[in-house]
Amino acid sequence: MRLTLNAGLKLAEAKICEKYSQTWSGRCTKTSHCDRQCINWEDARHGACHQDKHGRACFCYFNCKK
């Protein structure tokens, strides 16, 4: 069996949108906890702690809506 790939084929990539977590409260110190909460409570693809102008916050990442 022989497979041939089309060099002109473009795969669709979902754009990722970042938003502050709507369910997190307080300082975000463990990305793994933020990630779990974003996935389980907010139906996000993932979450992570990042520095913002107020300190460390939990951000959730979603597929952007078209």
PDB file of C-alpha atoms in Angstrom:
ATOM      1  CA  MET A   1       0.000   0.000   0.000  1.00  0.00           C
ATOM      2  CA  ARG A   2       1.288   3.443  -0.878  1.00  0.00           C
ATOM      3  CA  LEU A   3       0.138   6.720   0.680  1.00  0.00           C
ATOM      4  CA  THR A   4       0.553  10.038  -1.060  1.00  0.00           C
ATOM      5  CA  LEU A   5       0.121  13.350   0.711  1.00  0.00           C
ATOM      6  CA  ASN A   6      -1.094  16.441  -1.040  1.00  0.00           C
ATOM      7  CA  ALA A   7       1.407  19.240  -0.329  1.00  0.00           C
ATOM      8  CA  GLY A   8      -1.301  21.836  -0.909  1.00  0.00           C
ATOM      9  CA  LEU A   9      -3.601  20.407   1.757  1.00  0.00           C
ATOM     10  CA  LYS A  10      -4.152  22.772   4.662  1.00  0.00           C
ATOM     11  CA  LEU A  11      -5.346  21.425   7.981  1.00  0.00           C
ATOM     12  CA  ALA A  12      -7.917  23.479   9.817  1.00  0.00           C
ATOM     13  CA  GLU A  13      -6.544  24.796  13.072  1.00  0.00           C
ATOM     14  CA  ALA A  14      -8.858  26.045  15.775  1.00  0.00           C
ATOM     15  CA  LYS A  15      -8.017  29.493  17.071  1.00  0.00           C
ATOM     16  CA  ILE A  16      -7.590  29.614  20.835  1.00  0.00           C
ATOM     17  CA  CYS A  17      -9.103  32.451  22.878  1.00  0.00           C
ATOM     18  CA  GLU A  18      -7.897  33.378  26.371  1.00  0.00           C
ATOM     19  CA  LYS A  19     -10.295  34.562  29.091  1.00  0.00           C
ATOM     20  CA  TYR A  20     -10.059  35.090  32.820  1.00  0.00           C
ATOM     21  CA  SER A  21     -11.579  32.140  34.649  1.00  0.00           C
ATOM     22  CA  GLN A  22     -15.151  32.881  35.695  1.00  0.00           C
ATOM     23  CA  THR A  23     -15.027  30.389  38.595  1.00  0.00           C
ATOM     24  CA  TRP A  24     -11.543  30.933  40.081  1.00  0.00           C
ATOM     25  CA  SER A  25     -11.120  33.175  43.118  1.00  0.00           C
ATOM     26  CA  GLY A  26      -7.900  34.371  44.687  1.00  0.00           C
ATOM     27  CA  ARG A  27      -4.284  34.124  43.611  1.00  0.00           C
ATOM     28  CA  CYS A  28      -3.397  31.394  41.116  1.00  0.00           C
ATOM     29  CA  THR A  29      -0.312  29.497  42.266  1.00  0.00           C
ATOM     30  CA  LYS A  30      -0.741  26.018  40.744  1.00  0.00           C
ATOM     31  CA  THR A  31      -1.342  25.819  37.020  1.00  0.00           C
ATOM     32  CA  SER A  32      -2.463  22.192  37.354  1.00  0.00           C
ATOM     33  CA  HIS A  33      -5.351  23.277  39.620  1.00  0.00           C
ATOM     34  CA  CYS A  34      -6.314  26.116  37.281  1.00  0.00           C
ATOM     35  CA  ASP A  35      -6.168  23.740  34.301  1.00  0.00           C
ATOM     36  CA  ARG A  36      -8.410  21.175  36.019  1.00  0.00           C
ATOM     37  CA  GLN A  37     -10.945  23.813  37.067  1.00  0.00           C
ATOM     38  CA  CYS A  38     -11.088  25.396  33.602  1.00  0.00           C
ATOM     39  CA  ILE A  39     -11.645  21.995  31.976  1.00  0.00           C
ATOM     40  CA  ASN A  40     -14.126  20.592  34.509  1.00  0.00           C
ATOM     41  CA  TRP A  41     -16.117  23.715  35.426  1.00  0.00           C
ATOM     42  CA  GLU A  42     -15.898  25.955  32.369  1.00  0.00           C
ATOM     43  CA  ASP A  43     -15.624  23.461  29.479  1.00  0.00           C
ATOM     44  CA  ALA A  44     -12.313  25.010  28.405  1.00  0.00           C
ATOM     45  CA  ARG A  45      -9.580  23.199  26.478  1.00  0.00           C
ATOM     46  CA  HIS A  46      -7.097  24.024  29.240  1.00  0.00           C
ATOM     47  CA  GLY A  47      -6.130  26.616  31.827  1.00  0.00           C
ATOM     48  CA  ALA A  48      -2.969  28.168  33.240  1.00  0.00           C
ATOM     49  CA  CYS A  49      -1.778  30.650  35.853  1.00  0.00           C
ATOM     50  CA  HIS A  50      -0.277  33.840  34.405  1.00  0.00           C
ATOM     51  CA  GLN A  51       0.838  37.188  35.748  1.00  0.00           C
ATOM     52  CA  ASP A  52      -1.477  40.102  35.082  1.00  0.00           C
ATOM     53  CA  LYS A  53      -1.624  43.678  36.381  1.00  0.00           C
ATOM     54  CA  HIS A  54      -3.197  42.502  39.665  1.00  0.00           C
ATOM     55  CA  GLY A  55      -0.958  39.491  40.392  1.00  0.00           C
ATOM     56  CA  ARG A  56      -1.280  35.856  39.321  1.00  0.00           C
ATOM     57  CA  ALA A  57      -4.611  34.927  37.763  1.00  0.00           C
ATOM     58  CA  CYS A  58      -6.171  31.776  36.306  1.00  0.00           C
ATOM     59  CA  PHE A  59      -6.801  32.024  32.564  1.00  0.00           C
ATOM     60  CA  CYS A  60      -8.925  29.554  30.622  1.00  0.00           C
ATOM     61  CA  TYR A  61      -8.383  28.758  26.938  1.00  0.00           C
ATOM     62  CA  PHE A  62     -11.284  28.018  24.604  1.00  0.00           C
ATOM     63  CA  ASN A  63     -11.801  27.438  20.899  1.00  0.00           C
ATOM     64  CA  CYS A  64     -12.755  30.871  19.567  1.00  0.00           C
ATOM     65  CA  LYS A  65     -16.311  31.163  18.320  1.00  0.00           C
ATOM     66  CA  LYS A  66     -16.666  31.904  14.632  1.00  0.00           C
TER      67      LYS A  66
END
